PDB file of C-alpha atoms in Angstrom:
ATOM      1  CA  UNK P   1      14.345   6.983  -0.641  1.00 87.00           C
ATOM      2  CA  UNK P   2      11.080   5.369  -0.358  1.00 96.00           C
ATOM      3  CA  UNK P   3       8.901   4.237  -3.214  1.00 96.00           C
ATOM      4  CA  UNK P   4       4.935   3.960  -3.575  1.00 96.00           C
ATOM      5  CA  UNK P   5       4.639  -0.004  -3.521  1.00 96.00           C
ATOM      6  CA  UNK P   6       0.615  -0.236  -4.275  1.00 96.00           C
ATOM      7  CA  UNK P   7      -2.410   0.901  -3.110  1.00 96.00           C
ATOM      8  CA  UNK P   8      -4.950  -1.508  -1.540  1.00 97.00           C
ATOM      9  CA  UNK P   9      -8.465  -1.396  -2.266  1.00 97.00           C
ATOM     10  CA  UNK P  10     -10.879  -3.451  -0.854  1.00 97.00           C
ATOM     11  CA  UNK P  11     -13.349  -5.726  -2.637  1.00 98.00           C
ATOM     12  CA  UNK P  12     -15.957  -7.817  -2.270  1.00 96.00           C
ATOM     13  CA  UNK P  13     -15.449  -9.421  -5.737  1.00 97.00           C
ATOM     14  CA  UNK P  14     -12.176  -8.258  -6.418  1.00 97.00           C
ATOM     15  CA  UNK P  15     -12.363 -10.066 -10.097  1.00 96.00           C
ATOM     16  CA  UNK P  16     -15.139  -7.990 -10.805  1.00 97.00           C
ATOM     17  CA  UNK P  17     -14.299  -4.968  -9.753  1.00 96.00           C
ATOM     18  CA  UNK P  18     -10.864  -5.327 -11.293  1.00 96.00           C
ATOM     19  CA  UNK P  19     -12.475  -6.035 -14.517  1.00 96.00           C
ATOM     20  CA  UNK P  20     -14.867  -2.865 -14.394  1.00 96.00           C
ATOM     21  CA  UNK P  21     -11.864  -0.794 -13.737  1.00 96.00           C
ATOM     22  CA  UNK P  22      -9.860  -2.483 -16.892  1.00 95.00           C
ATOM     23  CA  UNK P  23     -13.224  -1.746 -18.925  1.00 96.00           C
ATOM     24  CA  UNK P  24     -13.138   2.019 -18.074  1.00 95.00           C
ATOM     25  CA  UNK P  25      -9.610   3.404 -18.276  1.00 94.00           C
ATOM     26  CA  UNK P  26      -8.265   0.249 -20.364  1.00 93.00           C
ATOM     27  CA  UNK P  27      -5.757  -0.843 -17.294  1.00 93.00           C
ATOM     28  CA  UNK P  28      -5.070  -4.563 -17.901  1.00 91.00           C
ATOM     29  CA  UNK P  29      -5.537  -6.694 -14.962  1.00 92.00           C
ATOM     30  CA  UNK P  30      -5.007 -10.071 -13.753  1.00 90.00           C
ATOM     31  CA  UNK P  31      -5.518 -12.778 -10.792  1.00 91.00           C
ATOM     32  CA  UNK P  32      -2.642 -12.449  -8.525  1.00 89.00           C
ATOM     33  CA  UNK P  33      -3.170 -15.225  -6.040  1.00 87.00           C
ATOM     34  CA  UNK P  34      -4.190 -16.476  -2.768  1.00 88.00           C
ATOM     35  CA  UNK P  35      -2.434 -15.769   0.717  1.00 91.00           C
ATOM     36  CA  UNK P  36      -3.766 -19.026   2.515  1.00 90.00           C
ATOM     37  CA  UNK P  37      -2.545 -17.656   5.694  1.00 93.00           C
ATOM     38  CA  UNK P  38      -4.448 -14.890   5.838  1.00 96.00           C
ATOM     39  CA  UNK P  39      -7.838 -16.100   3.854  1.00 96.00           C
ATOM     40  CA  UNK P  40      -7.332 -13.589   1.392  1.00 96.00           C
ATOM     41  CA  UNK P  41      -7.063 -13.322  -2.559  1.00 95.00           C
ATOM     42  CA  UNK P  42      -6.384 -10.520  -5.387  1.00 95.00           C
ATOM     43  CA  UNK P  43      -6.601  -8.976  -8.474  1.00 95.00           C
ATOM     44  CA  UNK P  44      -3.448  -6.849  -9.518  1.00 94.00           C
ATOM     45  CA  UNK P  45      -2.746  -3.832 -12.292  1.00 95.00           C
ATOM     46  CA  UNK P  46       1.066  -3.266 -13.084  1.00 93.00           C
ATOM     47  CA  UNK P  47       1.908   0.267 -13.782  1.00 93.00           C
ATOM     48  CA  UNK P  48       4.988   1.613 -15.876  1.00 89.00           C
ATOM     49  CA  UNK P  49       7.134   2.861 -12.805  1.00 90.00           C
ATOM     50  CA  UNK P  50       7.509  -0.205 -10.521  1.00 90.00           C
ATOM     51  CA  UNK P  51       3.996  -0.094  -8.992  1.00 94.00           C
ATOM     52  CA  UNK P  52       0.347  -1.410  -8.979  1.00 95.00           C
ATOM     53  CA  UNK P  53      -3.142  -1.688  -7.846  1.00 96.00           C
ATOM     54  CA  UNK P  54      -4.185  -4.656  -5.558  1.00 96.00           C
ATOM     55  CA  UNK P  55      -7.831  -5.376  -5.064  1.00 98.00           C
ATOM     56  CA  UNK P  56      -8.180  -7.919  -2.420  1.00 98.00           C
ATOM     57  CA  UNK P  57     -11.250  -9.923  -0.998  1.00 98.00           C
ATOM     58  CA  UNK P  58     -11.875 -12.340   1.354  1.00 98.00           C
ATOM     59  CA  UNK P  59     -11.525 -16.104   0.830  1.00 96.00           C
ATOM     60  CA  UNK P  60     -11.973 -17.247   4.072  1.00 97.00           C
ATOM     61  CA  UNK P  61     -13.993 -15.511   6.515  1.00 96.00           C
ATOM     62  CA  UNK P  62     -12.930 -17.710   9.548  1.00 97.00           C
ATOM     63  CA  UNK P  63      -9.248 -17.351   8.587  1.00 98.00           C
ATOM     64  CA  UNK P  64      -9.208 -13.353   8.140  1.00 98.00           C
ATOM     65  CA  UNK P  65     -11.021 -12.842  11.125  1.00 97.00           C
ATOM     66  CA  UNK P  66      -8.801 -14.551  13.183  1.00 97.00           C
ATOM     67  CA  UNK P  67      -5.225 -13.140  11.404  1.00 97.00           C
ATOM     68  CA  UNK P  68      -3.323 -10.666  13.237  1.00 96.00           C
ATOM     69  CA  UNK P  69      -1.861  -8.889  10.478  1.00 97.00           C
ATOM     70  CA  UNK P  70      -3.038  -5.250  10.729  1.00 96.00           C
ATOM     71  CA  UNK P  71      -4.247  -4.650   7.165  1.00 97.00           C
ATOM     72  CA  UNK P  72      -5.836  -7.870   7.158  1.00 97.00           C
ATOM     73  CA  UNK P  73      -7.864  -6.788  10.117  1.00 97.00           C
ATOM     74  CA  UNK P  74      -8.444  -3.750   8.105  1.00 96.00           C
ATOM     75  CA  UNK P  75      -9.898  -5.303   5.612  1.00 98.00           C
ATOM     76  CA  UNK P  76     -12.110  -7.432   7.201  1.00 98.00           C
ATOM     77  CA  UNK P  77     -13.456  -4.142   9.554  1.00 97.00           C
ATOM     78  CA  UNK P  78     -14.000  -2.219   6.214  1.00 96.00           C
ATOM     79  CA  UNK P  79     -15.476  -4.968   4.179  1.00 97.00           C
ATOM     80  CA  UNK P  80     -17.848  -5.355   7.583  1.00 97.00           C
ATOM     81  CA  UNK P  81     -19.191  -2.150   7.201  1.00 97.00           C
ATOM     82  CA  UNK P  82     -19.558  -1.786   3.724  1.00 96.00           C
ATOM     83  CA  UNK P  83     -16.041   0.697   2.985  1.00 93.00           C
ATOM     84  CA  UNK P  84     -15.471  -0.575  -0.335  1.00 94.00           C
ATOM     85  CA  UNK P  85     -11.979   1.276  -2.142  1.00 94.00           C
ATOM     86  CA  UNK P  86      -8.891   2.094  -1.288  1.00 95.00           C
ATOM     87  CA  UNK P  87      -7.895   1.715   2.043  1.00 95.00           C
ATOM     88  CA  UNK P  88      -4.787   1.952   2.433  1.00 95.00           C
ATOM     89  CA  UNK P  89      -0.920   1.850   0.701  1.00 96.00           C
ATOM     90  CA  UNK P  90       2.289   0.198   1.114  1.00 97.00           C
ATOM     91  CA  UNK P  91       5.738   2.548   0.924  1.00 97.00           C
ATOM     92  CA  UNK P  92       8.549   0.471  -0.546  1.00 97.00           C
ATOM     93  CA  UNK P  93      11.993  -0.202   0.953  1.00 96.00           C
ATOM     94  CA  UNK P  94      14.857  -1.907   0.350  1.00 94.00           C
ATOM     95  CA  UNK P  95      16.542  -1.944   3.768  1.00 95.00           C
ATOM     96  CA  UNK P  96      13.541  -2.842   6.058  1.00 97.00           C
ATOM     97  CA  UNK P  97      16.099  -3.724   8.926  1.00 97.00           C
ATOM     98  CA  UNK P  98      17.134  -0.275   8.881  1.00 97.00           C
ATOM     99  CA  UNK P  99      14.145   1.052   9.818  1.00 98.00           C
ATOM    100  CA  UNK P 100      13.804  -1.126  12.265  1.00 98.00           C
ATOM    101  CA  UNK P 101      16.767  -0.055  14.217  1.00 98.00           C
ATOM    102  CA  UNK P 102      15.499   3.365  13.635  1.00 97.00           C
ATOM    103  CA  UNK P 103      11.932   2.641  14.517  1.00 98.00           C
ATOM    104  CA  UNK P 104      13.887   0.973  17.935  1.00 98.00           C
ATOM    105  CA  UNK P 105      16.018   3.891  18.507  1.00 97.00           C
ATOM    106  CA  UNK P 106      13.206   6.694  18.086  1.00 96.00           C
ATOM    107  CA  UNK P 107      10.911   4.797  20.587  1.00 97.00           C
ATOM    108  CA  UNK P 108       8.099   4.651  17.885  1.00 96.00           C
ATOM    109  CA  UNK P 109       5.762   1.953  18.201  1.00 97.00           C
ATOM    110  CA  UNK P 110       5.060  -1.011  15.374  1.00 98.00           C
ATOM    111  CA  UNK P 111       4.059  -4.222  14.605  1.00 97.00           C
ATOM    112  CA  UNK P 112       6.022  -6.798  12.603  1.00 97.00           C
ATOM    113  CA  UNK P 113       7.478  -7.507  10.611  1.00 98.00           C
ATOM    114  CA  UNK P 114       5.331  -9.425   9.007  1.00 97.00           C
ATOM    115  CA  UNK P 115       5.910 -12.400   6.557  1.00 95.00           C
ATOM    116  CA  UNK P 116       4.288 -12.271   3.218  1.00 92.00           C
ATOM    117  CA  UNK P 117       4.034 -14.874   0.312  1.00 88.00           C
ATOM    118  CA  UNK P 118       1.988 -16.020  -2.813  1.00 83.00           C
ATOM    119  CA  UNK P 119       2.909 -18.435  -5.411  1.00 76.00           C
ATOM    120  CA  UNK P 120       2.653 -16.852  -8.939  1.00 74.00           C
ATOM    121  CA  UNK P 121       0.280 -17.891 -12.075  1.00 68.00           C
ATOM    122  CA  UNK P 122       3.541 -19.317 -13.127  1.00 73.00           C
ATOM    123  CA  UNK P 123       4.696 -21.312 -10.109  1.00 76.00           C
ATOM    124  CA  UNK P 124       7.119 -19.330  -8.710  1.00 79.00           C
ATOM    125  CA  UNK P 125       7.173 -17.974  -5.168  1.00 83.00           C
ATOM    126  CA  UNK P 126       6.725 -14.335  -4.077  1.00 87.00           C
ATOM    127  CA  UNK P 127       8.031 -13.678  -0.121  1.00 92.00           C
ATOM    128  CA  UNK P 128       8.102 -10.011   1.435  1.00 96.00           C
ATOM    129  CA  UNK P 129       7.772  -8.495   5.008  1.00 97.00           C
ATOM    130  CA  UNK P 130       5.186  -5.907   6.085  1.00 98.00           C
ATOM    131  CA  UNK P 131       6.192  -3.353   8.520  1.00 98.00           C
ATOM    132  CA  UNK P 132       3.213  -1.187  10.576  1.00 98.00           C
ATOM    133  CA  UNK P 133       4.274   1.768  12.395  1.00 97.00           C
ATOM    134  CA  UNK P 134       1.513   1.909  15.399  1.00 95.00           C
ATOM    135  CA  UNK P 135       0.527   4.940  16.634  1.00 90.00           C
ATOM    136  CA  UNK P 136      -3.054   5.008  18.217  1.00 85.00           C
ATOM    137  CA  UNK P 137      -5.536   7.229  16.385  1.00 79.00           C
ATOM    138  CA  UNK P 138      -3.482   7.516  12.891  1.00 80.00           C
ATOM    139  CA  UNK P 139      -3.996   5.285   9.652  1.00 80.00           C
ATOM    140  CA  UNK P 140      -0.637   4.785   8.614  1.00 90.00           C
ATOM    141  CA  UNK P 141       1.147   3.456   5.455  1.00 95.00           C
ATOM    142  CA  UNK P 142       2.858   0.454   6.006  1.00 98.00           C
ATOM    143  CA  UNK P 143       6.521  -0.664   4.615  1.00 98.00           C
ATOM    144  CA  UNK P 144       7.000  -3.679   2.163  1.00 97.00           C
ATOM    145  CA  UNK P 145      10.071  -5.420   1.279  1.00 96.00           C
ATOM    146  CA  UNK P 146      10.356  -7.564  -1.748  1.00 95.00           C
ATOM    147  CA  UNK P 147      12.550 -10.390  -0.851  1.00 91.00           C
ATOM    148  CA  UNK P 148      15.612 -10.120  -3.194  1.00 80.00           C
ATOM    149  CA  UNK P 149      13.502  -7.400  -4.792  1.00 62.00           C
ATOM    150  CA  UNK P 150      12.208  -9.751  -6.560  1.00 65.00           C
ATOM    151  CA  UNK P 151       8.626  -7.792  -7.122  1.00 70.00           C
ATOM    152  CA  UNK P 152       5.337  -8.905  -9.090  1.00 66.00           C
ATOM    153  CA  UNK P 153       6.207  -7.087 -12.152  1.00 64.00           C
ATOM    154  CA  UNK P 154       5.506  -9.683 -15.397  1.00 65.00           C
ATOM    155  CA  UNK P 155       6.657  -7.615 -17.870  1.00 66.00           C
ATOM    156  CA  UNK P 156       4.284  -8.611 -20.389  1.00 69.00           C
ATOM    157  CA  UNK P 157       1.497  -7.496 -18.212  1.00 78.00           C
ATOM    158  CA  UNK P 158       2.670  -3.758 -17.042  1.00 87.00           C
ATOM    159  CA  UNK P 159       0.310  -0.742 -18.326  1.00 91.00           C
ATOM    160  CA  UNK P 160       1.814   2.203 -20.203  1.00 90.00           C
ATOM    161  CA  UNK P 161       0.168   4.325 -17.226  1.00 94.00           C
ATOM    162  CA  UNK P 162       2.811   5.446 -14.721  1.00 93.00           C
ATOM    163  CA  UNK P 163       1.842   6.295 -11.090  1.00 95.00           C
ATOM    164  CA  UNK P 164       2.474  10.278 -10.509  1.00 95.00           C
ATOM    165  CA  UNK P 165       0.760  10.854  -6.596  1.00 95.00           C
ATOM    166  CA  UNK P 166      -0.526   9.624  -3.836  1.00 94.00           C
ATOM    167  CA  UNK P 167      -2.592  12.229  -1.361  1.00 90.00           C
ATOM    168  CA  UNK P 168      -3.069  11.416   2.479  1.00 89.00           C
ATOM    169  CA  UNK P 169      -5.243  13.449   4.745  1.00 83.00           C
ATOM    170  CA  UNK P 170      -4.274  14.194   7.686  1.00 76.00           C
ATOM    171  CA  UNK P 171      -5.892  15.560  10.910  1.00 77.00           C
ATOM    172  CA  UNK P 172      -4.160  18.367  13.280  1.00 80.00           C
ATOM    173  CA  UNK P 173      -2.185  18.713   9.944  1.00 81.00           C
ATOM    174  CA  UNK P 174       1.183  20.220  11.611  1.00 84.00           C
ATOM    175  CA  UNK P 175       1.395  17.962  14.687  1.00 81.00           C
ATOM    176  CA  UNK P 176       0.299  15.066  12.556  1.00 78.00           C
ATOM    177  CA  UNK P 177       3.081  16.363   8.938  1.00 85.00           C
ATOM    178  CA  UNK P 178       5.932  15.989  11.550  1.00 86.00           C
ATOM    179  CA  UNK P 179       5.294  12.549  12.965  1.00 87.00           C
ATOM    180  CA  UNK P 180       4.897  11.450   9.425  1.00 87.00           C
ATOM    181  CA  UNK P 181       8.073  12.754   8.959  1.00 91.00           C
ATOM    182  CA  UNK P 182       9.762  11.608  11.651  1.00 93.00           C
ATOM    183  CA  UNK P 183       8.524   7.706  11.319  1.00 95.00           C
ATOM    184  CA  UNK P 184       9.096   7.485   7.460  1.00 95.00           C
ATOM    185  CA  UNK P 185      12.125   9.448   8.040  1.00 93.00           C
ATOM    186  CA  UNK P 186      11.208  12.168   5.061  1.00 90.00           C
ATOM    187  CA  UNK P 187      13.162  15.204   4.486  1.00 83.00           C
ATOM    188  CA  UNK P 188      12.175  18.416   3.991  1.00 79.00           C
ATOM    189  CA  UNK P 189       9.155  18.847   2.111  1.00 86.00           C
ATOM    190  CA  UNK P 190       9.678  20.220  -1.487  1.00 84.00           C
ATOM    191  CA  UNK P 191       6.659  22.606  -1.464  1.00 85.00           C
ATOM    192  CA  UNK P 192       4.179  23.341   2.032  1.00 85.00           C
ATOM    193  CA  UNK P 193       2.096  25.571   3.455  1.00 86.00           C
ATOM    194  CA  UNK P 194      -0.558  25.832   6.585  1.00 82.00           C
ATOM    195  CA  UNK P 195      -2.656  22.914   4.842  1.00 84.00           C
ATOM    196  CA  UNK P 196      -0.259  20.384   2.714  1.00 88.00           C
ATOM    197  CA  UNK P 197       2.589  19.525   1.772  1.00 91.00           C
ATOM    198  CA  UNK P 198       4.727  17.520  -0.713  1.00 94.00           C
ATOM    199  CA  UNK P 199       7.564  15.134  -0.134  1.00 94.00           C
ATOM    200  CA  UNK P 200       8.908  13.213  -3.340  1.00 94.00           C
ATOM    201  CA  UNK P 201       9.056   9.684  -3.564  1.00 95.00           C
ATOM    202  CA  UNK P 202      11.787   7.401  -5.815  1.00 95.00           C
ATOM    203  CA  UNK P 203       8.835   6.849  -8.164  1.00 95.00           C
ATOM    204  CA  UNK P 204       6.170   9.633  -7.798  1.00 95.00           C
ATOM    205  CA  UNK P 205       4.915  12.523  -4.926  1.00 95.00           C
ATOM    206  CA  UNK P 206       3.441  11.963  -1.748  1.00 94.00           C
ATOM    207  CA  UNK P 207       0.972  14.637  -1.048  1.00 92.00           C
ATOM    208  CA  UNK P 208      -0.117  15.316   2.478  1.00 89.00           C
ATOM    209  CA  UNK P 209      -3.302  17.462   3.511  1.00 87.00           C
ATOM    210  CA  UNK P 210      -4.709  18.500   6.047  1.00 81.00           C
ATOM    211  CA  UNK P 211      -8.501  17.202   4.894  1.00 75.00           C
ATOM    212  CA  UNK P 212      -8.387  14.209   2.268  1.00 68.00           C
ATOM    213  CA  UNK P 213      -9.693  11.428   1.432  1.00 75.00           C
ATOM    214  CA  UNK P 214      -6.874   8.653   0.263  1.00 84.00           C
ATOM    215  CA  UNK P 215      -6.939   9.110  -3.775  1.00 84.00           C
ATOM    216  CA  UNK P 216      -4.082   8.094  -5.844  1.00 91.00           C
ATOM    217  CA  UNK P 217      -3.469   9.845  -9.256  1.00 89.00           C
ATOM    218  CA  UNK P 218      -2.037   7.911 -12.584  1.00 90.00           C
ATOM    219  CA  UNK P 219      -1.527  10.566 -14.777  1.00 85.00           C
ATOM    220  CA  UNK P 220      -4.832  11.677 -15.931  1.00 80.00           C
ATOM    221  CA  UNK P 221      -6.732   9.030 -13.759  1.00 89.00           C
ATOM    222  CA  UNK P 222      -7.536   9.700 -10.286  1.00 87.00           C
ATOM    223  CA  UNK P 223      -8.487   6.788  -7.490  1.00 85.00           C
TER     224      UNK P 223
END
């Protein structure tokens, strides 16, 4: 089963807004570190049920522009136009290889994977892969895989707040629910009607709808 990974949100001063967000719903925060391929940097939040909040900025305009990683261009388009906030979210997985013999066999478009890394506040080395499913005119959630699932938790920097949902909207809501099924391999959704739907996650709910801005809910706080 898939888990929500984190939810990107982009920032001009990601240090600042991090720290506003710490000051209202008492969230600690932290830097995370810089991705020198990409010209990027962040700010992270650990929550209580293996996920977190990642606001990223640009470091280096020149570099970002030019990186071919799709949520890197992402961020640069939304930053360009002044779309501050979440953007978009990463859907965990332990067997990324799997899904790309799937993705393969289904004849659905993606890019990647892509290689990810970041050396820690404490030295150490974090590596992952990103994995985009491609399908012109949808804003998809990509897949992340922690190599050796070895994750950015530091335990002595996780919030008591867990991570409950994470709510999508989506256009031409039936046509649009069953490709999301069929390229994140879901089952059957655990409650649905005409204009949502629900499929649970290993940590949390995905909530799909058919008009939505992307808003993620930990427990009484809502993104």
């Amino acid at each position: 089963m898939l888990a929500f990974d984190h939810l990107v949100i982009a920032a001009d001063q990601p240090e600042e807004e991090q720290n506003h967000f710490e000051e209202k719903y008492g969230i600690r925060g932290f830097r995370g570190g810089r991705h020198e391929t990409w010209g990027t940097y962040n700010y992270l939040a650990h929550l209580k049920n293996h996920s977190y909040l990642e606001w990223i900025g640009i470091e280096d305009k020149e570099t970002a522009r030019k990186s071919d990683n799709p949520l890197i261009k992402q961020l640069v388009h939304s930053l360009s136009v002044n779309q501050k906030g979440p953007i978009q979210f990463a859907l965990r997985t332990n067997d990324m290889d799997q899904f790309l013999d799937y993705w393969d066999k289904e004849g659905i478009p993606y890019k990647g994977p892509f290689p990810g890394s970041r050396k820690k506040t404490d030295g150490t080395l974090l590596q992952w892969r990103m994995l985009f499913p491609d399908i012109q005119g949808h804003s998809l959630p990509f897949l992340i895989e922690w190599e050796g699932n070895n994750r950015p938790d530091d335990s002595h920097l996780i919030s008591n707040t867990s991570f409950t949902s994470i709510e999508v909207g989506l256009g031409n809501f039936p046509n649009t629910r069953r490709l999301f099924e069929k390229i994140y391999h879901m089952e059957s959704p655990e409650h649905e009607n005409s204009t949502h739907c629900t499929w649970s996650l290993e940590n949390g709910s995905l909530i799909a709808k058919e008009e939505s801005d992307l808003r993620v809910k930990l427990e009484d706080i809502i993104l």
